[in-house]
GROMACS .gro file of C-alpha atoms in nm:
model
  178
    1MET     CA    1  11.061   9.589  10.962
    2MET     CA    2  11.338   9.424  10.753
    3GLY     CA    3  11.243   9.211  10.496
    4LEU     CA    4  10.858   9.382  10.547
    5GLU     CA    5  10.643   9.302  10.221
    6THR     CA    6  10.419   9.537  10.046
    7LYS     CA    7  10.118   9.490   9.802
    8PHE     CA    8   9.897   9.797   9.708
    9LEU     CA    9   9.566   9.776   9.563
   10ASP     CA   10   9.284  10.007   9.477
   11ALA     CA   11   9.001   9.810   9.610
   12GLY     CA   12   8.740  10.084   9.713
   13LEU     CA   13   8.832  10.255   9.996
   14ARG     CA   14   8.598  10.474  10.177
   15VAL     CA   15   8.624  10.734  10.461
   16SER     CA   16   8.306  10.829  10.574
   17ALA     CA   17   8.206  11.186  10.795
   18ASP     CA   18   8.245  10.969  11.086
   19ALA     CA   19   8.603  10.930  11.039
   20ALA     CA   20   8.550  10.559  10.963
   21VAL     CA   21   8.756  10.440  10.657
   22GLU     CA   22   8.713  10.112  10.491
   23GLY     CA   23   8.731   9.893  10.205
   24TYR     CA   24   8.918   9.592  10.042
   25ALA     CA   25   9.338   9.511  10.133
   26SER     CA   26   9.376   9.258   9.894
   27VAL     CA   27   9.147   9.070   9.689
   28PHE     CA   28   9.152   8.698   9.587
   29GLY     CA   29   9.270   8.581   9.249
   30LEU     CA   30   9.400   8.915   9.112
   31ARG     CA   31   9.750   8.966   8.945
   32ASP     CA   32   9.927   9.259   9.078
   33ARG     CA   33  10.192   9.474   8.919
   34GLY     CA   34  10.433   9.271   9.118
   35GLY     CA   35  10.351   8.931   8.915
   36ASP     CA   36  10.220   8.809   9.227
   37ILE     CA   37   9.877   8.589   9.335
   38VAL     CA   38   9.676   8.632   9.726
   39MET     CA   39   9.474   8.276   9.735
   40PRO     CA   40   9.153   8.270   9.969
   41GLY     CA   41   9.271   8.196  10.337
   42ALA     CA   42   9.659   8.370  10.317
   43TYR     CA   43   9.517   8.564  10.650
   44ALA     CA   44   9.362   8.326  10.850
   45ALA     CA   45   9.652   8.193  11.073
   46ALA     CA   46   9.796   8.514  11.093
   47LEU     CA   47   9.465   8.676  11.194
   48GLU     CA   48   9.431   8.395  11.426
   49ARG     CA   49   9.747   8.341  11.615
   50LEU     CA   50   9.674   8.803  11.622
   51ALA     CA   51   9.316   8.737  11.801
   52ALA     CA   52   9.469   8.466  12.015
   53THR     CA   53   9.773   8.761  12.135
   54GLY     CA   54   9.555   9.033  12.128
   55GLY     CA   55   9.757   9.210  11.850
   56ARG     CA   56   9.580   9.448  11.573
   57VAL     CA   57   9.721   9.528  11.252
   58ARG     CA   58   9.861   9.906  11.214
   59MET     CA   59   9.697  10.129  11.011
   60LEU     CA   60   9.992  10.354  10.883
   61TRP     CA   61  10.056  10.689  10.620
   62GLN     CA   62  10.253  10.507  10.306
   63HIS     CA   63  10.456  10.175  10.468
   64ASP     CA   64  10.614  10.407  10.760
   65PRO     CA   65  10.593  10.240  11.092
   66ALA     CA   66  10.693  10.602  11.244
   67GLN     CA   67  10.375  10.712  11.091
   68PRO     CA   68  10.051  10.540  11.255
   69ILE     CA   69   9.767  10.749  11.188
   70GLY     CA   70   9.447  10.541  11.289
   71THR     CA   71   9.376  10.178  11.397
   72TRP     CA   72   9.155   9.942  11.223
   73ASP     CA   73   8.845   9.813  11.457
   74SER     CA   74   8.802   9.510  11.177
   75VAL     CA   75   9.000   9.285  10.987
   76HIS     CA   76   8.865   8.979  10.814
   77GLU     CA   77   8.844   8.779  10.550
   78ASP     CA   78   8.587   8.707  10.362
   79ALA     CA   79   8.520   8.528  10.002
   80HIS     CA   80   8.643   8.862   9.832
   81GLY     CA   81   8.978   8.893   9.976
   82LEU     CA   82   9.057   9.129  10.305
   83PHE     CA   83   8.828   9.361  10.427
   84VAL     CA   84   8.922   9.622  10.669
   85LYS     CA   85   8.738   9.881  10.807
   86GLY     CA   86   8.864  10.177  11.113
   87ARG     CA   87   8.896  10.515  11.201
   88LEU     CA   88   9.132  10.747  11.104
   89LEU     CA   89   9.261  11.012  11.391
   90ASP     CA   90   9.185  11.320  11.365
   91THR     CA   91   9.462  11.408  11.695
   92VAL     CA   92   9.741  11.355  11.409
   93ALA     CA   93   9.814  11.499  11.185
   94ARG     CA   94   9.904  11.299  10.933
   95GLY     CA   95   9.546  11.139  11.003
   96ARG     CA   96   9.386  11.527  10.925
   97GLU     CA   97   9.663  11.537  10.635
   98ALA     CA   98   9.569  11.212  10.515
   99ALA     CA   99   9.200  11.290  10.539
  100ALA     CA  100   9.251  11.594  10.343
  101LEU     CA  101   9.407  11.363  10.079
  102MET     CA  102   9.130  11.131  10.025
  103ALA     CA  103   8.866  11.413  10.063
  104ALA     CA  104   9.031  11.559   9.700
  105GLY     CA  105   9.096  11.213   9.537
  106ALA     CA  106   9.455  11.249   9.601
  107VAL     CA  107   9.493  10.887   9.777
  108ASP     CA  108   9.264  10.592   9.720
  109GLY     CA  109   9.482  10.345   9.757
  110LEU     CA  110   9.566  10.056  10.040
  111SER     CA  111   9.854   9.854  10.089
  112ILE     CA  112   9.984   9.530  10.283
  113GLY     CA  113  10.283   9.513  10.519
  114TYR     CA  114  10.349   9.154  10.567
  115ARG     CA  115  10.626   8.853  10.520
  116THR     CA  116  10.530   8.549  10.333
  117VAL     CA  117  10.568   8.229  10.485
  118ARG     CA  118  10.433   8.020  10.248
  119ALA     CA  119  10.394   8.075   9.839
  120GLU     CA  120  10.452   7.859   9.534
  121LYS     CA  121  10.684   8.011   9.175
  122LEU     CA  122  10.416   8.117   8.912
  123ALA     CA  123  10.534   7.985   8.520
  124GLY     CA  124  10.627   8.264   8.430
  125GLY     CA  125  10.732   8.481   8.753
  126GLY     CA  126  10.530   8.625   8.989
  127ARG     CA  127  10.407   8.369   9.315
  128ARG     CA  128  10.087   8.245   9.396
  129LEU     CA  129  10.024   8.393   9.793
  130LEU     CA  130   9.891   8.115  10.015
  131GLU     CA  131   9.938   8.210  10.335
  132LEU     CA  132  10.084   8.522  10.482
  133ASP     CA  133  10.200   8.693  10.807
  134LEU     CA  134   9.999   9.031  10.784
  135TRP     CA  135  10.141   9.350  10.953
  136GLU     CA  136   9.999   9.677  10.881
  137VAL     CA  137   9.731   9.794  10.617
  138SER     CA  138   9.892  10.122  10.481
  139LEU     CA  139   9.664  10.430  10.293
  140VAL     CA  140   9.899  10.468   9.976
  141THR     CA  141   9.890  10.682   9.691
  142PHE     CA  142  10.005  10.385   9.477
  143PRO     CA  143   9.835  10.062   9.509
  144MET     CA  144  10.028   9.764   9.359
  145LEU     CA  145   9.722   9.597   9.288
  146SER     CA  146   9.450   9.846   9.149
  147ALA     CA  147   9.143   9.662   9.323
  148ALA     CA  148   9.279   9.757   9.654
  149ARG     CA  149   9.027  10.071   9.712
  150ILE     CA  150   8.911  10.312   9.979
  151ALA     CA  151   8.512  10.204   9.947
  152ARG     CA  152   8.378  10.446  10.254
  153LYS     CA  153   8.635  10.793  10.406
  154ALA     CA  154   8.544  11.064  10.622
  155ALA     CA  155   8.580  11.387  10.633
  156LEU     CA  156   8.764  11.518  10.934
  157PRO     CA  157   8.636  11.820  11.118
  158ASP     CA  158   8.702  12.188  10.919
  159ALA     CA  159   9.003  12.397  11.130
  160PRO     CA  160   8.825  12.624  11.257
  161THR     CA  161   8.663  12.304  11.441
  162LEU     CA  162   8.965  12.184  11.546
  163ALA     CA  163   9.055  12.480  11.675
  164MET     CA  164   8.891  12.521  11.912
  165LEU     CA  165   8.845  12.194  11.998
  166THR     CA  166   9.210  12.197  12.064
  167ARG     CA  167   9.142  12.511  12.333
  168GLY     CA  168   8.875  12.298  12.472
  169ILE     CA  169   9.092  12.021  12.583
  170GLU     CA  170   9.373  12.274  12.668
  171ALA     CA  171   9.151  12.461  12.893
  172ALA     CA  172   9.082  12.138  13.049
  173ARG     CA  173   9.383  12.040  13.128
  174GLY     CA  174   9.497  12.346  13.258
  175ALA     CA  175   9.197  12.339  13.497
  176LEU     CA  176   9.320  11.968  13.548
  177ARG     CA  177   9.650  12.068  13.655
  178ALA     CA  178   9.501  12.382  13.872
   0.00000   0.00000   0.00000
């Protein structure tokens, strides 16, 4: 993922009790801390390409490609920005940790990982981002755009419930092997 750009946004990310996560990963027309402004339609071509090829936008932890923590089931542009909705995986240790950190309020940001396809320089610095090749949306500690936040967040099962579930899965595996 060398050369991949990232944008952090605080856009009301929410995680629900069923491990669903949703919020705006990007909001149109707002200048971020790097001076860039994402314009409406910037993701349209990338989302069309992904749909045509069966590709997916990945859900990562802090932009680390070695740490997927869930799956984005829906990624789309609306009049406000890039809205994402997905699920944390409670079978992944980092997914459980992310849920706990979000529940505690320690992590509540979203950030996009992308390559710039088309942009215009802005007077005084920064860019107007017109077309982006979207690769991933991460849950992050420090979003570049303060409007990119988790709007709904999940509470994953507690440790005793997870331990019981793990024992049940292991018992089922053993039975299948026998």
